[in-house]
JSON list of C-alpha atoms in Angstrom, two decimals:
[
{"chain": "U", "resi": 502, "resn": "UNK", "atom": "CA", "xyz": [-14.79, -17.14, 212.00]},
{"chain": "U", "resi": 503, "resn": "UNK", "atom": "CA", "xyz": [-16.47, -19.31, 209.56]},
{"chain": "U", "resi": 504, "resn": "UNK", "atom": "CA", "xyz": [-14.12, -18.43, 206.76]},
{"chain": "U", "resi": 505, "resn": "UNK", "atom": "CA", "xyz": [-11.24, -19.46, 208.74]},
{"chain": "U", "resi": 506, "resn": "UNK", "atom": "CA", "xyz": [-13.05, -23.00, 210.20]},
{"chain": "U", "resi": 507, "resn": "UNK", "atom": "CA", "xyz": [-13.93, -23.42, 206.42]},
{"chain": "U", "resi": 508, "resn": "UNK", "atom": "CA", "xyz": [-9.90, -23.06, 205.25]},
{"chain": "U", "resi": 509, "resn": "UNK", "atom": "CA", "xyz": [-9.08, -25.21, 208.08]},
{"chain": "U", "resi": 510, "resn": "UNK", "atom": "CA", "xyz": [-11.34, -27.97, 207.04]},
{"chain": "U", "resi": 511, "resn": "UNK", "atom": "CA", "xyz": [-10.65, -27.80, 203.49]},
{"chain": "U", "resi": 512, "resn": "UNK", "atom": "CA", "xyz": [-6.85, -27.66, 204.23]},
{"chain": "U", "resi": 513, "resn": "UNK", "atom": "CA", "xyz": [-5.88, -28.68, 207.86]},
{"chain": "U", "resi": 514, "resn": "UNK", "atom": "CA", "xyz": [-2.45, -27.85, 207.00]},
{"chain": "U", "resi": 515, "resn": "UNK", "atom": "CA", "xyz": [-3.29, -24.18, 206.30]},
{"chain": "U", "resi": 516, "resn": "UNK", "atom": "CA", "xyz": [-1.34, -22.82, 209.08]},
{"chain": "U", "resi": 517, "resn": "UNK", "atom": "CA", "xyz": [-2.44, -18.97, 208.34]},
{"chain": "U", "resi": 518, "resn": "UNK", "atom": "CA", "xyz": [-6.03, -19.90, 208.79]},
{"chain": "U", "resi": 519, "resn": "UNK", "atom": "CA", "xyz": [-5.40, -21.79, 212.11]},
{"chain": "U", "resi": 520, "resn": "UNK", "atom": "CA", "xyz": [-3.38, -18.76, 213.48]},
{"chain": "U", "resi": 521, "resn": "UNK", "atom": "CA", "xyz": [-6.33, -16.23, 212.26]},
{"chain": "U", "resi": 522, "resn": "UNK", "atom": "CA", "xyz": [-8.74, -18.44, 213.78]},
{"chain": "U", "resi": 523, "resn": "UNK", "atom": "CA", "xyz": [-7.00, -18.17, 217.17]},
{"chain": "U", "resi": 524, "resn": "UNK", "atom": "CA", "xyz": [-6.86, -14.70, 217.20]},
{"chain": "U", "resi": 525, "resn": "UNK", "atom": "CA", "xyz": [-10.48, -14.17, 216.01]},
{"chain": "U", "resi": 526, "resn": "UNK", "atom": "CA", "xyz": [-11.42, -16.86, 219.36]},
{"chain": "U", "resi": 527, "resn": "UNK", "atom": "CA", "xyz": [-9.30, -15.15, 221.70]},
{"chain": "U", "resi": 528, "resn": "UNK", "atom": "CA", "xyz": [-10.52, -11.73, 220.61]},
{"chain": "U", "resi": 529, "resn": "UNK", "atom": "CA", "xyz": [-14.28, -12.48, 221.08]},
{"chain": "U", "resi": 530, "resn": "UNK", "atom": "CA", "xyz": [-13.50, -14.49, 224.40]},
{"chain": "U", "resi": 531, "resn": "UNK", "atom": "CA", "xyz": [-12.00, -11.74, 225.45]},
{"chain": "U", "resi": 532, "resn": "UNK", "atom": "CA", "xyz": [-15.11, -9.50, 225.00]},
{"chain": "U", "resi": 533, "resn": "UNK", "atom": "CA", "xyz": [-18.44, -9.18, 226.69]},
{"chain": "U", "resi": 534, "resn": "UNK", "atom": "CA", "xyz": [-20.12, -11.16, 223.59]},
{"chain": "U", "resi": 535, "resn": "UNK", "atom": "CA", "xyz": [-18.32, -14.68, 224.16]},
{"chain": "U", "resi": 536, "resn": "UNK", "atom": "CA", "xyz": [-16.32, -14.89, 227.17]},
{"chain": "U", "resi": 537, "resn": "UNK", "atom": "CA", "xyz": [-17.01, -18.78, 227.59]},
{"chain": "U", "resi": 538, "resn": "UNK", "atom": "CA", "xyz": [-14.20, -21.65, 228.49]},
{"chain": "U", "resi": 539, "resn": "UNK", "atom": "CA", "xyz": [-15.44, -23.07, 225.23]},
{"chain": "U", "resi": 540, "resn": "UNK", "atom": "CA", "xyz": [-14.45, -20.26, 222.96]},
{"chain": "U", "resi": 541, "resn": "UNK", "atom": "CA", "xyz": [-11.23, -19.95, 225.04]},
{"chain": "U", "resi": 542, "resn": "UNK", "atom": "CA", "xyz": [-10.44, -23.49, 224.36]},
{"chain": "U", "resi": 543, "resn": "UNK", "atom": "CA", "xyz": [-11.46, -23.14, 220.78]},
{"chain": "U", "resi": 544, "resn": "UNK", "atom": "CA", "xyz": [-8.73, -20.42, 220.47]},
{"chain": "U", "resi": 545, "resn": "UNK", "atom": "CA", "xyz": [-6.03, -22.39, 222.33]},
{"chain": "U", "resi": 546, "resn": "UNK", "atom": "CA", "xyz": [-6.36, -25.44, 220.11]},
{"chain": "U", "resi": 547, "resn": "UNK", "atom": "CA", "xyz": [-6.38, -23.19, 216.63]},
{"chain": "U", "resi": 548, "resn": "UNK", "atom": "CA", "xyz": [-3.03, -21.96, 218.47]},
{"chain": "U", "resi": 549, "resn": "UNK", "atom": "CA", "xyz": [-1.61, -25.30, 218.95]},
{"chain": "U", "resi": 550, "resn": "UNK", "atom": "CA", "xyz": [-2.42, -26.23, 215.59]},
{"chain": "U", "resi": 551, "resn": "UNK", "atom": "CA", "xyz": [-0.64, -23.31, 213.91]},
{"chain": "U", "resi": 552, "resn": "UNK", "atom": "CA", "xyz": [2.15, -24.32, 216.62]},
{"chain": "U", "resi": 553, "resn": "UNK", "atom": "CA", "xyz": [2.74, -27.38, 215.28]},
{"chain": "U", "resi": 554, "resn": "UNK", "atom": "CA", "xyz": [2.66, -26.40, 211.32]},
{"chain": "U", "resi": 555, "resn": "UNK", "atom": "CA", "xyz": [4.77, -23.09, 212.03]},
{"chain": "U", "resi": 556, "resn": "UNK", "atom": "CA", "xyz": [5.94, -22.47, 215.11]},
{"chain": "U", "resi": 557, "resn": "UNK", "atom": "CA", "xyz": [8.42, -19.50, 213.86]},
{"chain": "U", "resi": 558, "resn": "UNK", "atom": "CA", "xyz": [6.08, -17.86, 211.59]},
{"chain": "U", "resi": 559, "resn": "UNK", "atom": "CA", "xyz": [5.01, -14.23, 212.38]},
{"chain": "U", "resi": 560, "resn": "UNK", "atom": "CA", "xyz": [1.73, -15.01, 212.33]},
{"chain": "U", "resi": 561, "resn": "UNK", "atom": "CA", "xyz": [1.86, -17.82, 215.19]},
{"chain": "U", "resi": 562, "resn": "UNK", "atom": "CA", "xyz": [4.03, -15.26, 217.13]},
{"chain": "U", "resi": 563, "resn": "UNK", "atom": "CA", "xyz": [1.05, -12.85, 216.75]},
{"chain": "U", "resi": 564, "resn": "UNK", "atom": "CA", "xyz": [-1.30, -15.36, 217.78]},
{"chain": "U", "resi": 565, "resn": "UNK", "atom": "CA", "xyz": [0.73, -16.45, 220.87]},
{"chain": "U", "resi": 566, "resn": "UNK", "atom": "CA", "xyz": [1.12, -12.91, 221.83]},
{"chain": "U", "resi": 567, "resn": "UNK", "atom": "CA", "xyz": [-2.84, -12.72, 221.48]},
{"chain": "U", "resi": 568, "resn": "UNK", "atom": "CA", "xyz": [-3.19, -15.70, 224.00]},
{"chain": "U", "resi": 569, "resn": "UNK", "atom": "CA", "xyz": [-0.69, -14.29, 226.35]},
{"chain": "U", "resi": 570, "resn": "UNK", "atom": "CA", "xyz": [-2.72, -11.34, 226.75]},
{"chain": "U", "resi": 571, "resn": "UNK", "atom": "CA", "xyz": [-5.94, -12.60, 226.59]},
{"chain": "U", "resi": 572, "resn": "UNK", "atom": "CA", "xyz": [-5.77, -15.95, 228.56]},
{"chain": "U", "resi": 573, "resn": "UNK", "atom": "CA", "xyz": [-2.62, -15.65, 230.70]},
{"chain": "U", "resi": 574, "resn": "UNK", "atom": "CA", "xyz": [-2.91, -11.88, 231.31]},
{"chain": "U", "resi": 575, "resn": "UNK", "atom": "CA", "xyz": [0.86, -12.23, 231.64]},
{"chain": "U", "resi": 576, "resn": "UNK", "atom": "CA", "xyz": [1.45, -8.52, 229.93]},
{"chain": "U", "resi": 577, "resn": "UNK", "atom": "CA", "xyz": [5.26, -8.63, 230.33]},
{"chain": "U", "resi": 578, "resn": "UNK", "atom": "CA", "xyz": [5.83, -11.93, 228.51]},
{"chain": "U", "resi": 579, "resn": "UNK", "atom": "CA", "xyz": [3.32, -10.90, 225.97]},
{"chain": "U", "resi": 580, "resn": "UNK", "atom": "CA", "xyz": [5.40, -7.52, 225.20]},
{"chain": "U", "resi": 581, "resn": "UNK", "atom": "CA", "xyz": [8.44, -9.51, 224.79]},
{"chain": "U", "resi": 582, "resn": "UNK", "atom": "CA", "xyz": [6.61, -11.64, 222.27]},
{"chain": "U", "resi": 583, "resn": "UNK", "atom": "CA", "xyz": [5.08, -8.45, 220.41]},
{"chain": "U", "resi": 584, "resn": "UNK", "atom": "CA", "xyz": [8.73, -6.98, 220.15]},
{"chain": "U", "resi": 585, "resn": "UNK", "atom": "CA", "xyz": [9.52, -10.22, 218.82]},
{"chain": "U", "resi": 586, "resn": "UNK", "atom": "CA", "xyz": [6.98, -10.12, 216.16]},
{"chain": "U", "resi": 587, "resn": "UNK", "atom": "CA", "xyz": [7.80, -6.22, 215.63]},
{"chain": "U", "resi": 588, "resn": "UNK", "atom": "CA", "xyz": [11.47, -7.44, 214.37]},
{"chain": "U", "resi": 589, "resn": "UNK", "atom": "CA", "xyz": [9.61, -9.85, 212.27]},
{"chain": "U", "resi": 590, "resn": "UNK", "atom": "CA", "xyz": [7.53, -7.15, 211.02]},
{"chain": "U", "resi": 591, "resn": "UNK", "atom": "CA", "xyz": [8.81, -4.23, 211.25]},
{"chain": "U", "resi": 592, "resn": "UNK", "atom": "CA", "xyz": [6.01, -2.24, 209.28]},
{"chain": "U", "resi": 593, "resn": "UNK", "atom": "CA", "xyz": [3.46, -3.76, 210.68]},
{"chain": "U", "resi": 594, "resn": "UNK", "atom": "CA", "xyz": [0.52, -1.35, 212.96]},
{"chain": "U", "resi": 595, "resn": "UNK", "atom": "CA", "xyz": [-0.53, -4.60, 215.04]},
{"chain": "U", "resi": 596, "resn": "UNK", "atom": "CA", "xyz": [2.29, -4.52, 217.17]},
{"chain": "U", "resi": 597, "resn": "UNK", "atom": "CA", "xyz": [2.46, -0.81, 218.43]},
{"chain": "U", "resi": 598, "resn": "UNK", "atom": "CA", "xyz": [-1.35, -1.20, 218.65]},
{"chain": "U", "resi": 599, "resn": "UNK", "atom": "CA", "xyz": [-0.87, -4.22, 220.99]},
{"chain": "U", "resi": 600, "resn": "UNK", "atom": "CA", "xyz": [1.70, -2.98, 222.86]},
{"chain": "U", "resi": 601, "resn": "UNK", "atom": "CA", "xyz": [-0.65, 0.26, 223.56]},
{"chain": "U", "resi": 602, "resn": "UNK", "atom": "CA", "xyz": [-3.42, -1.68, 224.47]},
{"chain": "U", "resi": 603, "resn": "UNK", "atom": "CA", "xyz": [-1.06, -3.56, 227.04]},
{"chain": "U", "resi": 604, "resn": "UNK", "atom": "CA", "xyz": [0.05, 0.04, 228.52]},
{"chain": "U", "resi": 605, "resn": "UNK", "atom": "CA", "xyz": [-3.33, 1.24, 228.71]},
{"chain": "U", "resi": 606, "resn": "UNK", "atom": "CA", "xyz": [-4.28, -2.01, 230.76]},
{"chain": "U", "resi": 607, "resn": "UNK", "atom": "CA", "xyz": [-1.19, -1.78, 233.11]},
{"chain": "U", "resi": 608, "resn": "UNK", "atom": "CA", "xyz": [-2.43, 2.04, 233.62]},
{"chain": "U", "resi": 609, "resn": "UNK", "atom": "CA", "xyz": [0.35, 3.32, 231.95]},
{"chain": "U", "resi": 610, "resn": "UNK", "atom": "CA", "xyz": [-1.43, 5.96, 229.99]},
{"chain": "U", "resi": 611, "resn": "UNK", "atom": "CA", "xyz": [1.42, 8.23, 228.79]},
{"chain": "U", "resi": 612, "resn": "UNK", "atom": "CA", "xyz": [2.94, 5.33, 227.16]},
{"chain": "U", "resi": 613, "resn": "UNK", "atom": "CA", "xyz": [-0.70, 4.08, 225.50]}
]
């Protein structure tokens, strides 16, 4: 995370770093390590910057889906967003893993 923070300080227009920073913040927020409001807000600010810079990039859509799962807990919306990313990145392992995690959270063990 420090490297992403340094990257966006050096280049505030570095959308990929904002995306990765958002996802890192939100992943940390969803863990027992730092489930604080400030961590959640940091992830949301980074996502906002990424959306301003590259709203339609696959990385931005991945960060948005993370936000939908972690903050909104809107699993149906997140599944739709992940499927959108799956079309953008058909070889990405992140999409099926994320969909499996959502299925697990919803109690759909066979699907997970």
